[in-house]
Coordinates of C-alpha atoms in Angstrom, one line a residue:
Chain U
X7 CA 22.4 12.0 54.0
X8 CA 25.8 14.1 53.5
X9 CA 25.0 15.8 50.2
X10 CA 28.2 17.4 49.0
X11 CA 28.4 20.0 46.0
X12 CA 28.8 18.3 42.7
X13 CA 32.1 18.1 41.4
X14 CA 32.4 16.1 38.1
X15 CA 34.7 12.8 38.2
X16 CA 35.1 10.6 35.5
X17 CA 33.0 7.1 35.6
X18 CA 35.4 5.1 36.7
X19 CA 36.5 7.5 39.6
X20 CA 32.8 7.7 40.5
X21 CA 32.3 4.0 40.6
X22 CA 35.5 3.4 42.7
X23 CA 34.4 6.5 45.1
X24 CA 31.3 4.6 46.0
X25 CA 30.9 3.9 50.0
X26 CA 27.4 3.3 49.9
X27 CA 26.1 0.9 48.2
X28 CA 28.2 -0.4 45.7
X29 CA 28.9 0.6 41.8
X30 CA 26.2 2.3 40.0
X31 CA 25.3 0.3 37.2
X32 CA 23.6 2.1 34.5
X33 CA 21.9 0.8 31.0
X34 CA 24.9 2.2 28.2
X35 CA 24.2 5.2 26.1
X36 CA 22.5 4.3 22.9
X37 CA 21.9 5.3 19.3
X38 CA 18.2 5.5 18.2
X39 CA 18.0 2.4 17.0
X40 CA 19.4 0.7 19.8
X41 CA 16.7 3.1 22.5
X42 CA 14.0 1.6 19.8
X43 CA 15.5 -2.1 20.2
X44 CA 15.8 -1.6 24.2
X45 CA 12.0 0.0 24.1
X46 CA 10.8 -3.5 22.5
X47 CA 12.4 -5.6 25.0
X48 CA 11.3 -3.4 28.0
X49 CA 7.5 -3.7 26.5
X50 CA 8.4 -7.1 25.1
X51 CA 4.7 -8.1 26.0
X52 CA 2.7 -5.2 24.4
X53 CA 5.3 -4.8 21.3
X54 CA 4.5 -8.8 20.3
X55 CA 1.3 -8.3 20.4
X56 CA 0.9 -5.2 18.8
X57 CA 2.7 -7.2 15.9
X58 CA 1.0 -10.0 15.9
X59 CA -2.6 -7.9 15.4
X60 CA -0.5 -5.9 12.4
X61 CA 0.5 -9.5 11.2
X62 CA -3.0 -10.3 10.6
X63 CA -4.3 -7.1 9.5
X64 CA -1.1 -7.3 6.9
X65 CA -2.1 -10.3 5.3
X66 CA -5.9 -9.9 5.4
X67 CA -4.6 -6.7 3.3
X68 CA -2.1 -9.2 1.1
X69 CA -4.9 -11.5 0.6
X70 CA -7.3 -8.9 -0.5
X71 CA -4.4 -8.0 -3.0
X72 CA -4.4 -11.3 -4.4
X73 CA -7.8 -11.9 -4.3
X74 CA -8.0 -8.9 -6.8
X75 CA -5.2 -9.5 -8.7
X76 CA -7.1 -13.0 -9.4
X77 CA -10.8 -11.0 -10.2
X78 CA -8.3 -8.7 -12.3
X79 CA -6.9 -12.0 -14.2
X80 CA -10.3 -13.9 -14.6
X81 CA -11.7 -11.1 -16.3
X82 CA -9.0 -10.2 -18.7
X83 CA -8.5 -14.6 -19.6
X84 CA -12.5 -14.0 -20.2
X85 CA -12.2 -10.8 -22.4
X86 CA -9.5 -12.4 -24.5
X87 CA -11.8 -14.9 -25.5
X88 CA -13.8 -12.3 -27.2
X89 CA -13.2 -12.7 -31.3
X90 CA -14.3 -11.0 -34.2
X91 CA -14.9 -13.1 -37.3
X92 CA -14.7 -11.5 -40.9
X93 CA -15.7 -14.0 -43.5
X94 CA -14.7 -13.8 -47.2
X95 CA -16.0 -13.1 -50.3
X96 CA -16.3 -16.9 -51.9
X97 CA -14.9 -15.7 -55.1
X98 CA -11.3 -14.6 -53.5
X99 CA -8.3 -15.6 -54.7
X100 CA -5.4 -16.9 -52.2
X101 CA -3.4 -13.7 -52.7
X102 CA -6.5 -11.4 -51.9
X103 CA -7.5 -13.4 -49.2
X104 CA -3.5 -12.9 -47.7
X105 CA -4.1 -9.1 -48.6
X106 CA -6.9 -9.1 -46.5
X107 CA -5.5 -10.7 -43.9
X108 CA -2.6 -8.0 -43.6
X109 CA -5.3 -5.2 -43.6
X110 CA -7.3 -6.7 -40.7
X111 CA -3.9 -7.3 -38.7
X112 CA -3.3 -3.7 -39.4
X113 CA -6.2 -2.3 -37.5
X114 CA -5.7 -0.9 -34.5
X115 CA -6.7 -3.0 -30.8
X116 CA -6.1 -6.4 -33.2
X117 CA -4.0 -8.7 -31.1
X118 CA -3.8 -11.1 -33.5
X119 CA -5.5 -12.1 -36.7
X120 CA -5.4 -16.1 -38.8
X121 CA -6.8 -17.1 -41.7
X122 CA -9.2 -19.8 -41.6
X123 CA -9.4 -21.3 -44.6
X124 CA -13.3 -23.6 -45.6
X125 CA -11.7 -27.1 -44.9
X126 CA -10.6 -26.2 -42.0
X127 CA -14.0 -24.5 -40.7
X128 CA -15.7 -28.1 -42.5
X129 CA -13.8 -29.8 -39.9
X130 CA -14.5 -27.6 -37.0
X131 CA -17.5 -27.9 -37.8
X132 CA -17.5 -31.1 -37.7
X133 CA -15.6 -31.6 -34.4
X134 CA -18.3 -29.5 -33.1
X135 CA -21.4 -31.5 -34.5
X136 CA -20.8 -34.8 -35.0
X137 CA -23.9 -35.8 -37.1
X138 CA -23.1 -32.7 -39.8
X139 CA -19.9 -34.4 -40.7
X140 CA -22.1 -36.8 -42.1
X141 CA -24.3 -34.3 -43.8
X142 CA -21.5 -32.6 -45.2
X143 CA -20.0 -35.4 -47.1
X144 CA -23.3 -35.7 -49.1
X145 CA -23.3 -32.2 -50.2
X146 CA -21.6 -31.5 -53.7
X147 CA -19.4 -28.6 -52.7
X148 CA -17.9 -27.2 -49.1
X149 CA -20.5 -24.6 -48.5
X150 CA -18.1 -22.6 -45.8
X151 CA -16.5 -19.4 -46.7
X152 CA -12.6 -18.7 -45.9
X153 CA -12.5 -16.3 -42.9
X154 CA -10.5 -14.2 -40.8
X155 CA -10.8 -14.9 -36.9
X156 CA -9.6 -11.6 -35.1
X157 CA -8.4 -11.1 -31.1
X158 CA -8.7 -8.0 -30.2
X159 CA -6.5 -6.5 -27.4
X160 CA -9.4 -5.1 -25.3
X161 CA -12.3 -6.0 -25.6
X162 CA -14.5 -2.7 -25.3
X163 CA -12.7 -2.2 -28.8
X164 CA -14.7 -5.3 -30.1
X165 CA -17.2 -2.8 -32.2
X166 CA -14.7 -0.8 -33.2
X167 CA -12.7 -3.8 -35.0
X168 CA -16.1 -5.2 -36.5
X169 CA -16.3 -1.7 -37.6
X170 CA -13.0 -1.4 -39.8
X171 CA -12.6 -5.3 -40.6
X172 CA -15.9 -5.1 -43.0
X173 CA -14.1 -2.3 -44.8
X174 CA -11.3 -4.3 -45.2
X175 CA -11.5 -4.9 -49.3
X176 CA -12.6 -9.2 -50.0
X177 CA -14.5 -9.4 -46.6
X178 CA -18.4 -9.8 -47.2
X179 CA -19.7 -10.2 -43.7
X180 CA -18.9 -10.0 -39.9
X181 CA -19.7 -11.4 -37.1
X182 CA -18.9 -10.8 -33.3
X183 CA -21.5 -11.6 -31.1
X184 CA -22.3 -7.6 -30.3
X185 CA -25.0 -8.4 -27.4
X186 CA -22.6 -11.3 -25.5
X187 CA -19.4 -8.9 -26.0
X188 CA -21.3 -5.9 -24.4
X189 CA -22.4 -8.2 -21.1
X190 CA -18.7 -9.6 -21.2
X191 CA -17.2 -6.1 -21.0
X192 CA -20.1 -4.8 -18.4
X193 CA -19.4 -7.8 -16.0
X194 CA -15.6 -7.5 -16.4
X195 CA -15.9 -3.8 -15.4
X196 CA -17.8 -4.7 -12.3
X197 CA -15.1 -7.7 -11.3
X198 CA -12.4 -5.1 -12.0
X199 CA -14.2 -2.8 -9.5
X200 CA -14.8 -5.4 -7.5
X201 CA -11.4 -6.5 -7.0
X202 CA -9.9 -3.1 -6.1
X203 CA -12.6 -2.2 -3.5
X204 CA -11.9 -5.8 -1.8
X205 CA -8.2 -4.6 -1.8
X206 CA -8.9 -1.4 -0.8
X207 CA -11.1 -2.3 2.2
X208 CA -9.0 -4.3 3.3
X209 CA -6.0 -3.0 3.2
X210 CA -8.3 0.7 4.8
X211 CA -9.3 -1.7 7.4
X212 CA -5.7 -3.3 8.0
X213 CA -4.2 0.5 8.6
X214 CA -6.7 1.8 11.0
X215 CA -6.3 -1.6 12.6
X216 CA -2.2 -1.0 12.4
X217 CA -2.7 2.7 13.2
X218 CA -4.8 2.1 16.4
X219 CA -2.7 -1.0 17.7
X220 CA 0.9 1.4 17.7
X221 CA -1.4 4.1 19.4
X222 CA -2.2 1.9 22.3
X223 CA 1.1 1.1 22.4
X224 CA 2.4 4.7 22.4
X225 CA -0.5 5.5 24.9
X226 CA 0.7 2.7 27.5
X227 CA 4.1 4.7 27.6
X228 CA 2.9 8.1 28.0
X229 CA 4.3 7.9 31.5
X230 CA 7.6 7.8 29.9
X231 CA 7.2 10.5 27.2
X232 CA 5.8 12.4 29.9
X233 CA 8.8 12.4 31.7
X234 CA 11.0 12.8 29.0
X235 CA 9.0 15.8 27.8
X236 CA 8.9 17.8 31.2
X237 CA 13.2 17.1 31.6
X238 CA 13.5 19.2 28.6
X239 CA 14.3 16.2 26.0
X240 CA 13.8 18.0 22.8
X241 CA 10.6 16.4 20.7
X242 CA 12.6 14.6 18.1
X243 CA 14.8 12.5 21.0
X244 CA 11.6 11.3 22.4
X245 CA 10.3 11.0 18.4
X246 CA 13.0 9.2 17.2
X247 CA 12.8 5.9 19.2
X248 CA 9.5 5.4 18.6
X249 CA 9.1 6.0 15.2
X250 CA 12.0 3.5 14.6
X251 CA 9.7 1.5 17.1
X252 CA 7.0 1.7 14.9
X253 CA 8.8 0.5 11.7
X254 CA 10.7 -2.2 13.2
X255 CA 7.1 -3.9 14.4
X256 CA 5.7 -3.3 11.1
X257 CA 8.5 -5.0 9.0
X258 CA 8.6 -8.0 11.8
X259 CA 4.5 -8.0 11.8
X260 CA 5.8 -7.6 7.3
X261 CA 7.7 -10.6 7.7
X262 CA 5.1 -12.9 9.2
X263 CA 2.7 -11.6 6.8
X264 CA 4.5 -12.9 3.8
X265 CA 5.0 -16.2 5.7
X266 CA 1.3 -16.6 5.6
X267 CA 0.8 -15.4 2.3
X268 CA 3.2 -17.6 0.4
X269 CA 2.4 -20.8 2.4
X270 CA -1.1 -20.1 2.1
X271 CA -1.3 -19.2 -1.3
X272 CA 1.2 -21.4 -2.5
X273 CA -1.3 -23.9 -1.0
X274 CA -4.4 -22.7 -2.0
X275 CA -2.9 -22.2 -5.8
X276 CA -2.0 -25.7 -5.9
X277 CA -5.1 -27.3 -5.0
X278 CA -7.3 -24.9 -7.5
X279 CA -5.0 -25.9 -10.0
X280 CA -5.5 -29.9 -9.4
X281 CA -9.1 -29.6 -8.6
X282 CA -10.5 -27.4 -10.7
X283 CA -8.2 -26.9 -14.0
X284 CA -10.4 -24.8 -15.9
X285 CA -10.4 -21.8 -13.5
X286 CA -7.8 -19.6 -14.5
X287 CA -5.8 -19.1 -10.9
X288 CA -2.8 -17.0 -10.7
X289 CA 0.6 -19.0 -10.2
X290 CA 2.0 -17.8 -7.0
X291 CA 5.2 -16.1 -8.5
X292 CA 2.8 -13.8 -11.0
X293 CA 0.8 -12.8 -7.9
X294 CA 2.8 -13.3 -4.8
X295 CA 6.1 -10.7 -5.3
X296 CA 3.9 -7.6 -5.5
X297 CA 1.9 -8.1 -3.0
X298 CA 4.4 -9.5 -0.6
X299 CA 6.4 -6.2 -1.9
X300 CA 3.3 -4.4 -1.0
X301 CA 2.5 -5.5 2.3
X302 CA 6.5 -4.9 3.3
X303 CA 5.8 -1.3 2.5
X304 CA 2.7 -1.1 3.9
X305 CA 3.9 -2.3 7.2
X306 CA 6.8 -0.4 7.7
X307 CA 4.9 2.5 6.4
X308 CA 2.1 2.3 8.4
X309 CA 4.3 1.5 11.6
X310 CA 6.2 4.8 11.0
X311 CA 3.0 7.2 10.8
X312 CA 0.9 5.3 13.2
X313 CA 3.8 5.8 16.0
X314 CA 4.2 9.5 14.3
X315 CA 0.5 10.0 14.6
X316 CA 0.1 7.8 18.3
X317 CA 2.7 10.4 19.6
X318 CA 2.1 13.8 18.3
X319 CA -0.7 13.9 21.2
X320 CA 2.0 13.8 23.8
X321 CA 3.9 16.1 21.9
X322 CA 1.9 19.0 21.4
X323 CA 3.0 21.0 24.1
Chain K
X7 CA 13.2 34.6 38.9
X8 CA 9.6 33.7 38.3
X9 CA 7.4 36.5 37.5
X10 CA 3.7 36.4 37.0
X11 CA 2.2 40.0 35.8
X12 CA -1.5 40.3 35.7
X13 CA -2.0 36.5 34.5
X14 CA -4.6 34.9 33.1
X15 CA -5.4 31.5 32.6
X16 CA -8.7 30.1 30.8
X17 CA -8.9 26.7 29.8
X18 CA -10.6 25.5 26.1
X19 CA -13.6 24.4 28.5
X20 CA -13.9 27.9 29.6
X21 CA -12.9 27.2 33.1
X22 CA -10.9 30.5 34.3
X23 CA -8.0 28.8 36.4
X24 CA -6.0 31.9 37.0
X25 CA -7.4 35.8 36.9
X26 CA -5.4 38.6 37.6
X27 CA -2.3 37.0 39.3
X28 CA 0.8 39.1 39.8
X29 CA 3.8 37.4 41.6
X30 CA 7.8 37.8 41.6
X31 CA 9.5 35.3 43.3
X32 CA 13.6 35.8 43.5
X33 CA 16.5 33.5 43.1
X34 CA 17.2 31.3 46.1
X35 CA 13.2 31.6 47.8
X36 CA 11.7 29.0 49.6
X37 CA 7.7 29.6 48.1
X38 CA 4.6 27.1 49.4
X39 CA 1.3 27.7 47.2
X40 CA -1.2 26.6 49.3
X41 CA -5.0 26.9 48.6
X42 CA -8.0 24.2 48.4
X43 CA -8.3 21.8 44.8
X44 CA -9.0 23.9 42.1
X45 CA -8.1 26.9 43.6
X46 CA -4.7 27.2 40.4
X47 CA -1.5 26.3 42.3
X48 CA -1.4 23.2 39.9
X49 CA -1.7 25.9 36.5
X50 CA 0.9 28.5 38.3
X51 CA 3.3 25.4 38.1
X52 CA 2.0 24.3 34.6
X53 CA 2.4 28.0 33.3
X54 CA 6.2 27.7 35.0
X55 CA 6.8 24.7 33.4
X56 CA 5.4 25.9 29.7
X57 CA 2.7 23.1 29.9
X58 CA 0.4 25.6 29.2
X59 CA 0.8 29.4 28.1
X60 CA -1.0 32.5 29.8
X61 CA -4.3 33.5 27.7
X62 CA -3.6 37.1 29.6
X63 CA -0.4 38.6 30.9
X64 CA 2.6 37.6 31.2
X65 CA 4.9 34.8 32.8
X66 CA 8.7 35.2 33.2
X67 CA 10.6 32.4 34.2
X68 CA 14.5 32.7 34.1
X69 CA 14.4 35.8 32.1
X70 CA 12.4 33.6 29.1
X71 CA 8.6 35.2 28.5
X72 CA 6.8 31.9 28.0
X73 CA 4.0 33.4 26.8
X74 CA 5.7 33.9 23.7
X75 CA 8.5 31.2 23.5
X76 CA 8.7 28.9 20.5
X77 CA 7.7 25.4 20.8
X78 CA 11.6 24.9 19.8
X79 CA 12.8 26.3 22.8
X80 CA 10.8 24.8 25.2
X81 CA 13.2 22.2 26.0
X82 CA 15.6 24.3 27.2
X83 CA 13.7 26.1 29.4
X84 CA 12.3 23.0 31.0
X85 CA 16.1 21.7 31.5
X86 CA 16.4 24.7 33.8
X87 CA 13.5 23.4 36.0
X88 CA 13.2 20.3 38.0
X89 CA 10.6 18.7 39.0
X90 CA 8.7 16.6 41.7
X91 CA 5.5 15.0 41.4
X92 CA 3.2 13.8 44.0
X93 CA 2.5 10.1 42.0
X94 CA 6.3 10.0 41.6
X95 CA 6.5 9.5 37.9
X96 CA 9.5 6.7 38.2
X97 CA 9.7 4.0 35.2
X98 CA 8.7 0.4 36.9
X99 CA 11.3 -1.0 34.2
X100 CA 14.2 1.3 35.5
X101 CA 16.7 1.0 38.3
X102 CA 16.9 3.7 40.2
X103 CA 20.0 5.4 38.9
X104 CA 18.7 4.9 35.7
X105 CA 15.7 6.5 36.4
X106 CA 18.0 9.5 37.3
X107 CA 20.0 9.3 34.8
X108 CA 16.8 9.7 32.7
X109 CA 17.1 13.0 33.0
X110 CA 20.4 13.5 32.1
X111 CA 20.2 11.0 28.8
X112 CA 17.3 13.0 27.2
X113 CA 19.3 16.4 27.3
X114 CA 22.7 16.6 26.0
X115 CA 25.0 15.8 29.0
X116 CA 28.1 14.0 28.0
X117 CA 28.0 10.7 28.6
X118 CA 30.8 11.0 31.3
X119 CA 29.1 12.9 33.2
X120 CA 26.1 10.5 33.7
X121 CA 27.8 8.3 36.8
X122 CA 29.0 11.0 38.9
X123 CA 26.3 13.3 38.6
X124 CA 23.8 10.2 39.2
X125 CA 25.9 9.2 42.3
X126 CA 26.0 13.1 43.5
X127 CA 22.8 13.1 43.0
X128 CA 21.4 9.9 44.9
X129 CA 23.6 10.7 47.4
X130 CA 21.7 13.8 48.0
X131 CA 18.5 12.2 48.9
X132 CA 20.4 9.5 51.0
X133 CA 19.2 6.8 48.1
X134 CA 23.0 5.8 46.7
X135 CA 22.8 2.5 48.2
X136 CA 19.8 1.9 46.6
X137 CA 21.1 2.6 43.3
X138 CA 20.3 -0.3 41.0
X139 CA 17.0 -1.5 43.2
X140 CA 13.8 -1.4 40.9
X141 CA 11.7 1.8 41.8
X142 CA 8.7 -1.2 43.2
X143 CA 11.3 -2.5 45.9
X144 CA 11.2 1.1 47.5
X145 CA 8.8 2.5 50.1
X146 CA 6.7 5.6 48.9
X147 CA 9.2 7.9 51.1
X148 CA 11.6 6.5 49.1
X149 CA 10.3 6.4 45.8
X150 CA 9.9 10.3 46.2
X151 CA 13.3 10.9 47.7
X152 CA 14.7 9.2 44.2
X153 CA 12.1 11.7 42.1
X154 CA 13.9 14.3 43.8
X155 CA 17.4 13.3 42.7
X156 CA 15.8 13.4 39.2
X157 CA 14.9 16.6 39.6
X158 CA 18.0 18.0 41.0
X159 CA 20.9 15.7 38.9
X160 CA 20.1 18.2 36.2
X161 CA 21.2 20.9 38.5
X162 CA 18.2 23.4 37.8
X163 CA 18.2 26.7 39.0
X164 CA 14.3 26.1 40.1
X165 CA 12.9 23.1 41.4
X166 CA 8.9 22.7 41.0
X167 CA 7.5 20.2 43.7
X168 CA 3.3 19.6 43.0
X169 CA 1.9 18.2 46.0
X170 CA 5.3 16.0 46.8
X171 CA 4.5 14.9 50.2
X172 CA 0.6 13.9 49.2
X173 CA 1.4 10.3 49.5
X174 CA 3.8 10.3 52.1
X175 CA 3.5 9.5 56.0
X176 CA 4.4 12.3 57.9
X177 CA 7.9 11.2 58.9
X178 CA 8.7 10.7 55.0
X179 CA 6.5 14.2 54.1
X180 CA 9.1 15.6 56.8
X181 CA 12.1 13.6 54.7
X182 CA 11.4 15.8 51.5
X183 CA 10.3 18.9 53.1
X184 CA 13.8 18.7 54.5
X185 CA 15.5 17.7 51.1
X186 CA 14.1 20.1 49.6
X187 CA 15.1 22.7 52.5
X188 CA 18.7 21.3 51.9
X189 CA 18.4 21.7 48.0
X190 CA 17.2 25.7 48.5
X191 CA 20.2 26.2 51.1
X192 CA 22.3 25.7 47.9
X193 CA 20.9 28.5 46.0
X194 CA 18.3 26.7 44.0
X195 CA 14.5 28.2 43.9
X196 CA 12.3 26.2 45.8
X197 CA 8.1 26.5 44.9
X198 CA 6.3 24.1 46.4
X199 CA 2.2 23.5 46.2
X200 CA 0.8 21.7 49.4
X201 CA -2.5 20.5 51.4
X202 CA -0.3 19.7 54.4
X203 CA -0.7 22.6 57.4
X204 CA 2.0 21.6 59.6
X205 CA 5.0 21.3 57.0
X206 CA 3.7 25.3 55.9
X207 CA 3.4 26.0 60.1
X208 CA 6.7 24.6 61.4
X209 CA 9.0 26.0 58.2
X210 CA 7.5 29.5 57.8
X211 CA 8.5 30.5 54.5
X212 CA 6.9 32.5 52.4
X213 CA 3.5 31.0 51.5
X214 CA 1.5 32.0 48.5
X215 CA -2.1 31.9 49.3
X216 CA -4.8 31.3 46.2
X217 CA -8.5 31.1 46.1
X218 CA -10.8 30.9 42.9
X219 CA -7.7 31.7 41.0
X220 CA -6.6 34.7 42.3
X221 CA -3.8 35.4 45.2
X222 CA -5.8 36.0 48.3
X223 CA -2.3 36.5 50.6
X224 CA 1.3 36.2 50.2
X225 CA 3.5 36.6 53.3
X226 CA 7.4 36.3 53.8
X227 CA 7.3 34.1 56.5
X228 CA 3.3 32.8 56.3
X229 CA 1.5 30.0 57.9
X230 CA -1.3 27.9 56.0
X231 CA -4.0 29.7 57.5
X232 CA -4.4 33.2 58.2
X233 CA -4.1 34.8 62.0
X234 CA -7.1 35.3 63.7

């Protein structure tokens, strides 16, 4: 032990002075990103699994966002089924009957409004029930009226339509199934609701699950923002690496996310749609983009204040 | 250089660690703390360090009242300071020099500096050949002896050493003491907390003496127990 007073040399001099053992090899000087990249591979271990768990709680979030968007889509197929029927005075002539027409498409919340004229509903009619087709031709005249068959754009506006379409001028009576229409609109409410509390729950469940994970992760390093702290390293040096940290797991836990979500979807989508036709599934590229936009900035988000929040502890000094 | 003037120190949990302390210790002194566990040499070194703040009096440490010091400007007083700690507090992932260099990286030494301050640094301790060994290949005498080199490659003017020889054999306890005797020689203030009799007997320094969180003796050149 011959410790001499420090005198500074460059590196090179330093590492050619060496007697004692050789050139002293240090890890290079690095920007933040590069002390966040060398932080992953020291805690290569910890940091994969920490974004494996964030992987999982991503896309239990991403599925509860497509599970909604689906609820969201099933009720609004089911409340455009709901239609409003205006039926016509039998002594209207073809140009009332248009003028009627252009009043009910003028209401406000119609989507869209067609004339059906009394052959027409005859054959409907008779598509519907067979043996009346046979009654019908026995009878001396069509019996039907015209009509107007109205969609309106939502479908707690229904009453509202009925309302204005039977003081449109030529139409004698209307129908819109008031009771049915009232249950519709209730139960797509609740599905609505539904579908943003499964998203929400999920995706609550997936950040304290995301929030926690970086924590233990910060918390199995304290040693080394300990050190840092107590050398004098100014709060944002020690910060900055792990926040970037933080972010880097949570767009690589992002990224494996969306891998399950598209294959799975893209899978799942596919086999409603073969199976079971009637149900109205959304395509993957309707659903998929948002939420695979969604759970990038979720992940990256939630990485960023999870390692702000796992750290501020240590920091508080 | 480190002043304590009627200091108090009372934990959230109500525990009163310090009452009524009053110390000046000057540039270049050679200080042991000793006293039994709990007794506040640990919070004396905590206040120092800004760790925690006086709830009464006040602390001077370098001519900065910590007491009052913004959170900003805590890092610079801590660059001022090193210090040792009895559990060694070296990164397992680190080679030695680059668990000095530590140091040196979070603060805002220019990169060129790094090597030969490291080197000057290890060579200090007698632990340059050992340079890029991982901290687990090293004996706890060792391991110690390169915590010191942390502490001093920053070139503090005060070096805080908490128990530093509590793991340590006696010939390695001896090692530091002596390091640390070498370190003060330079001009750098030396305050050092210890259980360990014979390192406070054989040096006879001044010794700070603490009970219940007040100073029960302080003598220029002490021993661990009192005469008679």
């Amino acid at each position: 032990m011959k410790p001499e007073a420090y005198t500074s040399r460059s590196a090179e001099e330093a590492a050619e002075a060496t007697g004692t053992g050789g050139a002293i090899r240090l890890a290079g000087r690095r920007s933040i990103l590069g002390e966040a990249v060398d932080g992953l591979r020291r805690n290569s271990l910890m940091a994969a699994a920490a974004t494996v768990t964030m992987a999982v709680a991503l896309s239990v979030a991403g599925w509860g966002m497509i599970v909604s968007a689906n609820l969201v889509h099933v009720a609004g197929v089911l409340e455009s089924q709901v239609e409003v029927v205006g039926f016509l005075r039998r002594d209207l002539g073809a140009a009332e009957s248009k003028r009627a027409l252009a009043a009910a498409r003028a209401i406000p919340s119609v989507r869209s409004a067609v004339l059906v004229d009394r052959d027409e509903a005859m054959r409907r009619l008779g598509r519907t029930f067979g043996s009346l087709a046979r009654v019908s031709k026995q009878l001396p005249a069509n019996p039907l009226p015209d009509s107007i068959e109205v969609r309106v754009s939502d479908a707690r506006h229904a009453r509202a339509v009925a309302g204005a379409l039977r003081g449109v001028a030529g139409v004698d009576e209307v129908m819109f199934g008031a009771p049915v229409v009232d249950r519709l609109v209730a139960l797509t409410r609740a599905v609505r609701l539904a579908g943003a509390g499964v998203a929400a729950l999920l995706a609550g469940a997936a950040l304290l699950i995301i929030i926690n994970t970086i924590r233990l992760t910060v918390v199995a390093r304290r040693q080394e923002i300990e050190i840092m702290t107590l050398v004098g390293a100014a709060p944002g040096f020690v910060r900055g690496p792990f926040l970037v940290e933080g972010a880097l797991q949570g767009l690589a836990a992002s990224a494996v996310a969306t891998a399950i979500m598209v294959a799975g979807y893209s899978a799942v989508a596919g086999g409603v749609t073969r199976s079971l036709p009637f149900l109205p599934i959304l395509e993957p590229r309707a659903v998929l983009p948002e939420a695979v936009a969604a759970i990038w900035l979720l992940g990256a988000a939630v990485g960023f204040a999870g390692s702000l929040f796992g750290i501020r502890r240590f920091l508080g000094a | 250089m480190i002043h304590f003037d009627g200091v108090e120190k009372r934990y959230p949990s109500g525990v009163l660690a310090l009452q009524g302390v009053s110390l000046h210790i000057e540039p270049g002194e050679f200080v042991f703390l000793v006293g039994p566990t709990g007794s506040g040499k640990s919070t004396i070194l905590r206040l120092v360090q800004c760790i925690e703040r006086p709830t009464a009096g006040c602390v001077t440490v370098d001519g900065t009242d910590v007491g009052t010091l913004p959170p900003s400007q805590v890092p610079l007083l801590r660059r001022r300071l090193g210090v040792v700690f009895q559990e060694f507090k070296l990164l397992p992932d680190r080679s030695v020099a680059d668990n000095v260099a530590f140091a040196l990286r979070v603060t805002d030494v220019e990169p060129a500096e790094v090597v030969p301050r490291v080197r000057w640094a290890l060579e200090t301790v007698g632990m340059a050949h050992r340079a890029n060994d991982p901290p687990a290949r090293l004996s706890g005498g060792e391991q110690q002896r390169v915590c010191l080199a942390r502490a001093v490659v920053t070139r503090p003017r005060i070096v805080l050493a908490d128990e530093p020889t509590g793991n340590l054999d006696p010939d390695a306890a001896w090692q530091i003491v002596h390091l640390l005797g070498t370190i003060n020689l330079r001009g750098t203030t030396v305050v050092m907390s210890t259980h360990n009799p014979t390192l406070v007997d054989v040096l006879r320094r001044r010794v700070i003496a603490l009970h219940a969180g007040r100073i029960v003796r302080d003598e220029t050149r002490g021993l661990y127990q009192p005469l008679g």
